[in-house]
Amino acid sequence: MSYRFRALIVFVISLLLTGSAIGQGSVVIDFYFPSATANDAEGIFQGYADAFQEENPGISINPVFTGSYTDTRNTILTELQGGGAGPDVAVMLSIDLYSFAEEGYIVPAQTFIDGMEDGEAFVADFFPALMSNGMDADGNVWSIPFQRSTPILYYNADLLAEAGYDSPPTNNAELVEIAQALTTEDRDGLLVPVAGGFPIWMYQSFAIAYGQNIVSEDPTQVFFNTPEAVAAVEFVRSLGTDLGVGPAGGAAWGDTPTAFLAGQAAMIYHTTGNLTRILRDADFEVGVWYLPSGPAGEDGTGYGAPTGGGNLYIFDDGSKSDAEMDAIWKWVTFLSSPEIQADWGATTGYIASNASAWETEPLASLAMEYPHYLVARDQLQHVGKEFSSYATITIQGIINGTLQSILTGEAEDAQAAMDAAQAQIDGILAEYR
Amino acid sequence: MNKTTGILPRLATALKIALAVAFLIPLVFTILVSFRPEAEPVTKGSIFFGSEITLVNYQRALVIAPWSLHYLNSFLFVAGVLLVQLVTVTCAAYAFARLRFFGRDLLLMIILLQLMIPSGVLLVQNFRTINMLGLFDTRIALMIPYWGSAFGVLLLRQTFREIPIELDEAARIDGANLLQVIRHVYVSNAIPAYLAFALVSVSSHWNEFLWPFIITRSEEIRPLTVGLNKLIKTTDQGAFYGQLMAGTLIVITPLVILFVLFQRHFVESFARSGIR
Amino acid sequence: MSMNTPRRPLRSIAIPYLLVAPTLILVLMFNVLPAIRTVNDSLYKPARGLNSAGKPPQFVGVQNFQDLFDDSHYMGTRFTRSFRNTIIFALATVGIGVPLGLLLAILLNREQPLLGLWRFAVFYPSLLPLIGAASIWSFIFSDSIGLANAILKSVGHPGLNWLGDRNLVLASVVIVNIWKQAGYFMIFFLAGLQNIPRDLYEAAALDGADSLQQFAYLTLPLLRRTLLFVIVVSFIFAFQTVEQLQALGEGGPADSANLLLYLIFQNISERRNWGYVNAMTIILIGVVLTFTLSNFLLFERDEKDS
């Protein structure tokens, strides 16, 4: 063995023995976050953490990147089930509430809100629609909205104008008419991203527009085989078959904005989270509007979309000291403050979740320059709760699988497939009723 | 081989070119996409270079993760795994190849089970073990499950069995002790097999994602694949292929250089190792 | 096999065990014992329902396994589809990937100009991180912006929905897997080929054997051991590599291209399904064992013959 080789081994071993060193006597908050944006989320959070630590000398924040939303959920559960400490605060999907509450891993934010001087004002500043997934059936707040989104209609205003349409469709009949007028051999009139692993979110828009959301306040109730739910999926399926304005089975999530930007789609349903990127990259005039209203009502009453995105959750198994809990709540209120929300929303394109953030810079001037952002915000008055119940992951899996088999034509009889799914869902939820 | 003329060699050449092109298309495409404006369809602009050639994907990818730190961590990870593996594998392979002891075949079977149990499904339990050992979020935790290698034992046992027993006996007559015999007779006659094993070990651990991701939280010790995942996880806005391709190229470059430099040695190593 | 003297001091009896111990302990700790625990856990159902946190699981015997094979159960269809796909996927990747690896090795065995480049061209996929490789292909397969459909459209075909058509997704995933692994298998075959003495071919040529006959009667029999080894390795790979599904259709519409290990991952964070996760893990390990053990037995028997 040569000398150099030995030296290398010694070097490697000595490096191996140097672990990571964090914290110097103060309260350390482990903050787990997923990355769901194209931005340098890590850099932004480090900036927030630095600003926070400046204000609060005794507290240090340790931001940890934990992958996608699914990875974040799995990482945290693996850690807690494996006897680890877990995070103090984490950004997870707003629909993860019941999974974590059921396991006793998280504590309600309500306790902290009750202890605030201006607790009611704090809650009232958030858009009510964004609070719906963070609250239980009794109205207790568990998690605080942080990076939220909702689907909206994007349209290529130039193409619409060419075909003689000065304004976007406001109901499904107009939607189909315009989409058909704009469909050519090289272009889809309308892309609805329901292909892939997660059709439930876009589908919910249609279910709500048809007059019946598939969830309610009560986490033991799911309405998946109602006439409205069936009609909604049949409408989505027909877009790719009878109406012929998009691909059969729906479009893929990631391809949809790209096709839109390339002029290969005249209109798309997509998340507000893409607004910043689409405005930046489009070489035509981009229009956005509420998702068209369904037959549930004349203009306005039939609008509908679910909320989406992530909330701030507080983890405690009862062992944390008051000082730690105080520090945790300070960090949560810091991240949900109008200043941070305005910055985070303007940087990433998420909908800033409190009303006052929209009067705060840099968001206020951005919204002035691009009224598109205000459309996304104002649609919030029409949106419904995102799907979440007890056994969320399992039931979501059943619904996604059923939607996929209906949309791809494997299950021709939508009603029968949805009845079967509803029976399985009720079987599971019976354990919670 | 014999000198042949006629249709077959020409067919072979045509086949070779066709296959190489088919295999290379994704790589060429990856490189092109990494220099193309973000997620531009191939129908836009030049089919090869898009509407313009840009470095913006690399700039964005470089900002998103601390690559030099990740490089160092990946290097330490694969080196730390390999160094310990070389020792454990050599010892076990020697025992299984040349020593007769009660339960030998059973113990070998138990070790080979490692190849057949998908480790991904044991995450929670292995996390618990690491946590009990107090190793969570350390470099050791990253490496320890890989320190025992059934593949390596299998490979080297095979190689050792083909080393003439006379060499072993001669060394012992010369007064060599067990460790000296292992080192001078077996290790030094199995260098190709070690190289082959090193290639397999390094390339697979370089690309390991799930375990390093689950068992570490500190950026200071996380490997390249975690950095790559920061580019992939853009679920809300769809995939950002440009920066993802740039990141993929950043991650694999060292392995590619290694292969190009040592390609011939690797093949020969495999040829001279027991596996054939 | 070495012959040791019949009576040995205790120290030398202990030596083999000491040598094997590090590997054995590590394998027991991180692979075998957790797997054994999984067998036990597969006979339990976690407590479910309100206020179930912290309650002990309930012993249910083989109920979890029965549910998996019950088509009306919510895991039933998902499991049976994924199980079927896993077998198809393994047979297809091994059945196509291994012969392709052999073909590549034969083409790239002899000295020829740019040999290193040719070998690199087919080997580099195995150096890519799985998720990076899968992402490349997800772009290639992408419906409206991808390369595959751009090529199809240029020859007048309307294009395929590679990752959305339930009859096509599994095939797409198989294509990616073969591309990723054929070059890796080639390395083993190259090694095997280099060990076949040249003069055997010369003798065969003198006897008038053409290339195909040489391959059938000389190369193939002499590569038998390599072939068996590669088949074992490729089956193990086929059952264990699923990270790519995350970028390639997430198991396809309604599990039409889901694989067992990925289905396990999809349910691993839902406590109520742990019984099923454990049962599926046992079934998966059983399948891998069946496939590989039979190959190992062949491999070992072959070994003793030679």
PDB file of C-alpha atoms in Angstrom, chain A residues 213-384:
ATOM      1  CA  ASN A 213     -68.089  19.448  -4.042  1.00  0.00           C
ATOM      2  CA  ILE A 214     -66.975  15.908  -3.243  1.00  0.00           C
ATOM      3  CA  VAL A 215     -66.054  16.888   0.321  1.00  0.00           C
ATOM      4  CA  SER A 216     -67.664  18.878   3.097  1.00  0.00           C
ATOM      5  CA  GLU A 217     -66.648  20.226   6.506  1.00  0.00           C
ATOM      6  CA  ASP A 218     -67.220  16.749   7.888  1.00  0.00           C
ATOM      7  CA  PRO A 219     -64.130  14.585   7.308  1.00  0.00           C
ATOM      8  CA  THR A 220     -66.226  11.415   7.476  1.00  0.00           C
ATOM      9  CA  GLN A 221     -68.308  12.305   4.412  1.00  0.00           C
ATOM     10  CA  VAL A 222     -67.363  11.995   0.742  1.00  0.00           C
ATOM     11  CA  PHE A 223     -69.797  12.550  -2.151  1.00  0.00           C
ATOM     12  CA  PHE A 224     -68.298  10.815  -5.146  1.00  0.00           C
ATOM     13  CA  ASN A 225     -71.306   9.163  -6.812  1.00  0.00           C
ATOM     14  CA  THR A 226     -73.808  12.009  -6.783  1.00  0.00           C
ATOM     15  CA  PRO A 227     -75.430  12.965 -10.118  1.00  0.00           C
ATOM     16  CA  GLU A 228     -73.329  16.150 -10.146  1.00  0.00           C
ATOM     17  CA  ALA A 229     -70.085  14.246  -9.555  1.00  0.00           C
ATOM     18  CA  VAL A 230     -70.897  11.843 -12.379  1.00  0.00           C
ATOM     19  CA  ALA A 231     -71.966  14.591 -14.787  1.00  0.00           C
ATOM     20  CA  ALA A 232     -68.748  16.481 -14.052  1.00  0.00           C
ATOM     21  CA  VAL A 233     -66.460  13.589 -14.964  1.00  0.00           C
ATOM     22  CA  GLU A 234     -68.520  12.803 -18.051  1.00  0.00           C
ATOM     23  CA  PHE A 235     -68.080  16.406 -19.184  1.00  0.00           C
ATOM     24  CA  VAL A 236     -64.320  16.240 -18.689  1.00  0.00           C
ATOM     25  CA  ARG A 237     -64.151  12.974 -20.589  1.00  0.00           C
ATOM     26  CA  SER A 238     -66.185  14.419 -23.466  1.00  0.00           C
ATOM     27  CA  LEU A 239     -63.622  17.203 -23.962  1.00  0.00           C
ATOM     28  CA  GLY A 240     -61.231  14.626 -25.356  1.00  0.00           C
ATOM     29  CA  THR A 241     -63.814  12.451 -27.108  1.00  0.00           C
ATOM     30  CA  ASP A 242     -67.101  13.864 -28.480  1.00  0.00           C
ATOM     31  CA  LEU A 243     -66.136  17.519 -28.287  1.00  0.00           C
ATOM     32  CA  GLY A 244     -62.606  16.896 -29.547  1.00  0.00           C
ATOM     33  CA  VAL A 245     -60.972  20.022 -28.137  1.00  0.00           C
ATOM     34  CA  GLY A 246     -58.063  18.254 -26.432  1.00  0.00           C
ATOM     35  CA  PRO A 247     -56.345  14.880 -26.152  1.00  0.00           C
ATOM     36  CA  ALA A 248     -58.417  11.890 -25.085  1.00  0.00           C
ATOM     37  CA  GLY A 249     -57.763  11.144 -21.431  1.00  0.00           C
ATOM     38  CA  GLY A 250     -56.693  14.729 -20.750  1.00  0.00           C
ATOM     39  CA  ALA A 251     -53.363  16.512 -20.847  1.00  0.00           C
ATOM     40  CA  ALA A 252     -50.296  15.857 -18.689  1.00  0.00           C
ATOM     41  CA  TRP A 253     -49.687  18.305 -15.840  1.00  0.00           C
ATOM     42  CA  GLY A 254     -46.189  19.437 -16.709  1.00  0.00           C
ATOM     43  CA  ASP A 255     -46.730  19.632 -20.476  1.00  0.00           C
ATOM     44  CA  THR A 256     -49.815  21.825 -20.285  1.00  0.00           C
ATOM     45  CA  PRO A 257     -48.195  25.220 -19.584  1.00  0.00           C
ATOM     46  CA  THR A 258     -45.419  24.440 -22.062  1.00  0.00           C
ATOM     47  CA  ALA A 259     -47.916  23.668 -24.807  1.00  0.00           C
ATOM     48  CA  PHE A 260     -49.766  26.881 -23.956  1.00  0.00           C
ATOM     49  CA  LEU A 261     -46.598  28.970 -24.128  1.00  0.00           C
ATOM     50  CA  ALA A 262     -45.706  27.362 -27.449  1.00  0.00           C
ATOM     51  CA  GLY A 263     -49.071  28.350 -28.918  1.00  0.00           C
ATOM     52  CA  GLN A 264     -50.121  24.699 -29.138  1.00  0.00           C
ATOM     53  CA  ALA A 265     -53.070  25.245 -26.817  1.00  0.00           C
ATOM     54  CA  ALA A 266     -55.443  28.189 -26.889  1.00  0.00           C
ATOM     55  CA  MET A 267     -56.761  27.802 -23.344  1.00  0.00           C
ATOM     56  CA  ILE A 268     -55.622  25.802 -20.353  1.00  0.00           C
ATOM     57  CA  TYR A 269     -56.713  25.061 -16.817  1.00  0.00           C
ATOM     58  CA  HIS A 270     -53.697  25.351 -14.550  1.00  0.00           C
ATOM     59  CA  THR A 271     -52.555  26.489 -11.151  1.00  0.00           C
ATOM     60  CA  THR A 272     -52.065  30.118 -10.192  1.00  0.00           C
ATOM     61  CA  GLY A 273     -48.638  28.932  -9.127  1.00  0.00           C
ATOM     62  CA  ASN A 274     -47.679  29.146 -12.794  1.00  0.00           C
ATOM     63  CA  LEU A 275     -48.798  32.715 -13.360  1.00  0.00           C
ATOM     64  CA  THR A 276     -45.400  34.347 -12.847  1.00  0.00           C
ATOM     65  CA  ARG A 277     -43.682  31.947 -15.208  1.00  0.00           C
ATOM     66  CA  ILE A 278     -46.359  32.180 -17.905  1.00  0.00           C
ATOM     67  CA  LEU A 279     -46.385  35.968 -17.839  1.00  0.00           C
ATOM     68  CA  ARG A 280     -42.604  35.952 -18.043  1.00  0.00           C
ATOM     69  CA  ASP A 281     -42.245  33.471 -20.892  1.00  0.00           C
ATOM     70  CA  ALA A 282     -45.262  34.130 -23.125  1.00  0.00           C
ATOM     71  CA  ASP A 283     -44.722  35.966 -26.418  1.00  0.00           C
ATOM     72  CA  PHE A 284     -48.446  36.712 -26.796  1.00  0.00           C
ATOM     73  CA  GLU A 285     -51.025  38.459 -24.672  1.00  0.00           C
ATOM     74  CA  VAL A 286     -51.963  36.226 -21.769  1.00  0.00           C
ATOM     75  CA  GLY A 287     -55.412  36.465 -20.263  1.00  0.00           C
ATOM     76  CA  VAL A 288     -56.630  34.811 -17.095  1.00  0.00           C
ATOM     77  CA  TRP A 289     -60.141  34.425 -15.787  1.00  0.00           C
ATOM     78  CA  TYR A 290     -62.169  32.431 -13.294  1.00  0.00           C
ATOM     79  CA  LEU A 291     -62.760  28.821 -14.253  1.00  0.00           C
ATOM     80  CA  PRO A 292     -65.999  28.939 -16.275  1.00  0.00           C
ATOM     81  CA  SER A 293     -69.180  28.349 -14.411  1.00  0.00           C
ATOM     82  CA  GLY A 294     -70.980  25.041 -14.693  1.00  0.00           C
ATOM     83  CA  PRO A 295     -74.691  24.358 -14.926  1.00  0.00           C
ATOM     84  CA  ALA A 296     -75.019  24.833 -11.165  1.00  0.00           C
ATOM     85  CA  GLY A 297     -76.084  28.398 -11.658  1.00  0.00           C
ATOM     86  CA  GLU A 298     -76.122  31.311 -13.979  1.00  0.00           C
ATOM     87  CA  ASP A 299     -72.969  33.425 -14.147  1.00  0.00           C
ATOM     88  CA  GLY A 300     -71.251  33.616 -10.825  1.00  0.00           C
ATOM     89  CA  THR A 301     -73.020  31.044  -8.726  1.00  0.00           C
ATOM     90  CA  GLY A 302     -71.623  28.174 -10.764  1.00  0.00           C
ATOM     91  CA  TYR A 303     -68.013  29.254 -10.591  1.00  0.00           C
ATOM     92  CA  GLY A 304     -65.835  26.833  -8.766  1.00  0.00           C
ATOM     93  CA  ALA A 305     -62.341  25.603  -8.057  1.00  0.00           C
ATOM     94  CA  PRO A 306     -60.642  23.872  -5.162  1.00  0.00           C
ATOM     95  CA  THR A 307     -57.814  25.411  -3.200  1.00  0.00           C
ATOM     96  CA  GLY A 308     -54.401  23.784  -3.209  1.00  0.00           C
ATOM     97  CA  GLY A 309     -50.935  24.101  -1.799  1.00  0.00           C
ATOM     98  CA  GLY A 310     -49.251  23.968   1.562  1.00  0.00           C
ATOM     99  CA  ASN A 311     -49.857  25.090   5.143  1.00  0.00           C
ATOM    100  CA  LEU A 312     -47.634  25.569   8.170  1.00  0.00           C
ATOM    101  CA  TYR A 313     -47.983  22.758  10.715  1.00  0.00           C
ATOM    102  CA  ILE A 314     -46.750  22.723  14.299  1.00  0.00           C
ATOM    103  CA  PHE A 315     -45.321  19.474  15.650  1.00  0.00           C
ATOM    104  CA  ASP A 316     -45.311  18.541  19.313  1.00  0.00           C
ATOM    105  CA  ASP A 317     -45.564  15.272  21.201  1.00  0.00           C
ATOM    106  CA  GLY A 318     -46.118  17.126  24.470  1.00  0.00           C
ATOM    107  CA  SER A 319     -42.436  17.251  25.358  1.00  0.00           C
ATOM    108  CA  LYS A 320     -41.609  20.743  24.149  1.00  0.00           C
ATOM    109  CA  SER A 321     -41.057  23.536  26.633  1.00  0.00           C
ATOM    110  CA  ASP A 322     -43.058  26.756  26.698  1.00  0.00           C
ATOM    111  CA  ALA A 323     -40.037  28.649  25.438  1.00  0.00           C
ATOM    112  CA  GLU A 324     -39.755  26.315  22.448  1.00  0.00           C
ATOM    113  CA  MET A 325     -43.462  26.553  21.713  1.00  0.00           C
ATOM    114  CA  ASP A 326     -43.301  30.343  21.908  1.00  0.00           C
ATOM    115  CA  ALA A 327     -40.407  30.371  19.480  1.00  0.00           C
ATOM    116  CA  ILE A 328     -42.252  28.020  17.122  1.00  0.00           C
ATOM    117  CA  TRP A 329     -45.339  30.225  17.092  1.00  0.00           C
ATOM    118  CA  LYS A 330     -43.207  33.307  16.495  1.00  0.00           C
ATOM    119  CA  TRP A 331     -41.713  31.657  13.429  1.00  0.00           C
ATOM    120  CA  VAL A 332     -45.148  30.608  12.142  1.00  0.00           C
ATOM    121  CA  THR A 333     -46.584  34.103  12.559  1.00  0.00           C
ATOM    122  CA  PHE A 334     -43.465  35.539  10.968  1.00  0.00           C
ATOM    123  CA  LEU A 335     -43.893  33.366   7.854  1.00  0.00           C
ATOM    124  CA  SER A 336     -47.597  34.147   7.611  1.00  0.00           C
ATOM    125  CA  SER A 337     -47.130  37.861   8.179  1.00  0.00           C
ATOM    126  CA  PRO A 338     -48.266  40.212   5.387  1.00  0.00           C
ATOM    127  CA  GLU A 339     -44.642  41.246   4.717  1.00  0.00           C
ATOM    128  CA  ILE A 340     -43.384  37.706   4.121  1.00  0.00           C
ATOM    129  CA  GLN A 341     -46.542  36.643   2.298  1.00  0.00           C
ATOM    130  CA  ALA A 342     -46.252  39.634  -0.026  1.00  0.00           C
ATOM    131  CA  ASP A 343     -42.627  38.783  -0.760  1.00  0.00           C
ATOM    132  CA  TRP A 344     -43.171  35.026  -1.096  1.00  0.00           C
ATOM    133  CA  GLY A 345     -46.232  35.527  -3.300  1.00  0.00           C
ATOM    134  CA  ALA A 346     -44.497  38.019  -5.561  1.00  0.00           C
ATOM    135  CA  THR A 347     -41.401  35.836  -5.888  1.00  0.00           C
ATOM    136  CA  THR A 348     -43.052  32.466  -6.424  1.00  0.00           C
ATOM    137  CA  GLY A 349     -46.522  33.193  -7.766  1.00  0.00           C
ATOM    138  CA  TYR A 350     -48.426  31.636  -4.886  1.00  0.00           C
ATOM    139  CA  ILE A 351     -51.522  33.535  -3.769  1.00  0.00           C
ATOM    140  CA  ALA A 352     -50.520  35.588  -0.739  1.00  0.00           C
ATOM    141  CA  SER A 353     -52.879  34.243   1.873  1.00  0.00           C
ATOM    142  CA  ASN A 354     -53.859  37.308   3.882  1.00  0.00           C
ATOM    143  CA  ALA A 355     -55.751  40.327   2.635  1.00  0.00           C
ATOM    144  CA  SER A 356     -53.285  42.838   4.033  1.00  0.00           C
ATOM    145  CA  ALA A 357     -50.404  41.270   2.114  1.00  0.00           C
ATOM    146  CA  TRP A 358     -51.994  42.594  -1.080  1.00  0.00           C
ATOM    147  CA  GLU A 359     -51.508  46.140   0.167  1.00  0.00           C
ATOM    148  CA  THR A 360     -47.892  45.414   1.035  1.00  0.00           C
ATOM    149  CA  GLU A 361     -44.871  45.761  -1.241  1.00  0.00           C
ATOM    150  CA  PRO A 362     -43.631  44.205  -3.452  1.00  0.00           C
ATOM    151  CA  LEU A 363     -46.958  42.489  -4.114  1.00  0.00           C
ATOM    152  CA  ALA A 364     -49.006  45.684  -4.272  1.00  0.00           C
ATOM    153  CA  SER A 365     -47.084  47.108  -7.217  1.00  0.00           C
ATOM    154  CA  LEU A 366     -46.907  43.738  -8.938  1.00  0.00           C
ATOM    155  CA  ALA A 367     -50.684  43.421  -8.788  1.00  0.00           C
ATOM    156  CA  MET A 368     -50.978  46.972 -10.073  1.00  0.00           C
ATOM    157  CA  GLU A 369     -48.806  46.112 -13.056  1.00  0.00           C
ATOM    158  CA  TYR A 370     -50.368  42.703 -13.698  1.00  0.00           C
ATOM    159  CA  PRO A 371     -54.067  42.646 -12.768  1.00  0.00           C
ATOM    160  CA  HIS A 372     -53.914  38.915 -13.562  1.00  0.00           C
ATOM    161  CA  TYR A 373     -52.846  38.353  -9.975  1.00  0.00           C
ATOM    162  CA  LEU A 374     -56.009  40.033  -8.743  1.00  0.00           C
ATOM    163  CA  VAL A 375     -58.157  37.651 -10.802  1.00  0.00           C
ATOM    164  CA  ALA A 376     -56.529  34.738  -9.008  1.00  0.00           C
ATOM    165  CA  ARG A 377     -57.143  36.427  -5.679  1.00  0.00           C
ATOM    166  CA  ASP A 378     -60.723  37.387  -6.434  1.00  0.00           C
ATOM    167  CA  GLN A 379     -61.650  33.909  -7.596  1.00  0.00           C
ATOM    168  CA  LEU A 380     -61.036  32.868  -3.985  1.00  0.00           C
ATOM    169  CA  GLN A 381     -64.576  33.986  -3.125  1.00  0.00           C
ATOM    170  CA  HIS A 382     -65.892  31.131  -5.260  1.00  0.00           C
ATOM    171  CA  VAL A 383     -63.519  28.315  -4.380  1.00  0.00           C
ATOM    172  CA  GLY A 384     -64.259  25.247  -2.313  1.00  0.00           C
TER     173      GLY A 384
END
